[in-house]
Tab-separated table of C-alpha atoms in Angstrom:
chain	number	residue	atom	x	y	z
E	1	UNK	CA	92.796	83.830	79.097
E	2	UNK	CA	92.188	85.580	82.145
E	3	UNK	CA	88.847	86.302	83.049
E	4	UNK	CA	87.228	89.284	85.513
E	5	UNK	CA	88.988	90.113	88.436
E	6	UNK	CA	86.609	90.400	91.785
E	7	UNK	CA	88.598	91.125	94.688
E	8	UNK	CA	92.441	91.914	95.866
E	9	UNK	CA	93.576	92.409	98.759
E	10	UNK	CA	97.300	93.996	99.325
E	11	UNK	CA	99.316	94.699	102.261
E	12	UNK	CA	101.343	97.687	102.271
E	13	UNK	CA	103.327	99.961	104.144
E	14	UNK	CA	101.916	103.688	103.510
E	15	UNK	CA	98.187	102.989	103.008
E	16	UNK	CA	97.847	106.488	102.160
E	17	UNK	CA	100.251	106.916	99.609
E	18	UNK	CA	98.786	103.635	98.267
E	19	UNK	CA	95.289	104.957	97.738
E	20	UNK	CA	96.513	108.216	96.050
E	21	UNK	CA	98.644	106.182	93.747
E	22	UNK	CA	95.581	103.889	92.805
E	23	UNK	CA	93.172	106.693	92.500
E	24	UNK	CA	95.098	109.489	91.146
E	25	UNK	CA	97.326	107.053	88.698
E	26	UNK	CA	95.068	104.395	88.140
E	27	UNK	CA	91.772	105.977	88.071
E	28	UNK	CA	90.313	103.613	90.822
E	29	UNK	CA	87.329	105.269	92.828
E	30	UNK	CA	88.302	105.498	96.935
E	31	UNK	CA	84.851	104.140	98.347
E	32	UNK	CA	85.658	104.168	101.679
E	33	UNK	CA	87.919	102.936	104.981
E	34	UNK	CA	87.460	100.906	107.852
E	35	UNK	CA	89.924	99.992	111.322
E	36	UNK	CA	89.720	96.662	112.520
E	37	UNK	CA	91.061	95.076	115.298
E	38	UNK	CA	90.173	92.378	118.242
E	39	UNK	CA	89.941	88.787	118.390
E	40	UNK	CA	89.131	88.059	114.986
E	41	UNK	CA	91.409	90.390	113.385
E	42	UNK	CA	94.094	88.650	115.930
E	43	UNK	CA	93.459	85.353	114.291
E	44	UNK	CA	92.888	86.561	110.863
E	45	UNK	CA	96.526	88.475	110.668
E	46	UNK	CA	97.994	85.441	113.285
E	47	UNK	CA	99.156	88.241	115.814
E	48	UNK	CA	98.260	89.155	119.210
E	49	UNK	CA	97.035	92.892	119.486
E	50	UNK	CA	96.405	93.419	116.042
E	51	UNK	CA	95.032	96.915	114.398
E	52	UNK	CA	94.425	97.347	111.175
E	53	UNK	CA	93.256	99.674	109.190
E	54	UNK	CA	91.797	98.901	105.462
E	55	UNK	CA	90.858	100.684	102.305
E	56	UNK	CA	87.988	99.585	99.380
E	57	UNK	CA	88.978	100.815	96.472
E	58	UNK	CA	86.648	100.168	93.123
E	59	UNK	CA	87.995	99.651	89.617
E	60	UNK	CA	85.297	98.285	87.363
E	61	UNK	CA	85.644	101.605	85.693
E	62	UNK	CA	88.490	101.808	85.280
């Protein structure tokens, strides 16, 4: 039996389109967006010169 899910984290190619599809479709609440990037990021993606850019989205009401 599976239990709660907490957290998952996706990688995708239109984050945009992404978002609408899991809040429009699946009735997750956008709460917000952040852009990372620098040294850290660099070693947490394993690339120099990284950017990212990364959406919380909340479904326990779902």
């Amino acid at each position: 039996m599976v239990g709660r899910i907490y957290h998952v984290g996706l990688t995708v190619s239109d984050l945009d389109r992404s978002v609408a599809f899991y809040r429009d479709i699946l009735g997750l609440a956008f709460q917000g967006e952040i852009f990372m990037e620098g040294e850290e990021t660099d070693k947490m993606f394993r690339r120099a010169n990284c950017k990212a850019r990364v959406a919380y989205l909340n479904g326990s009401k779902a």
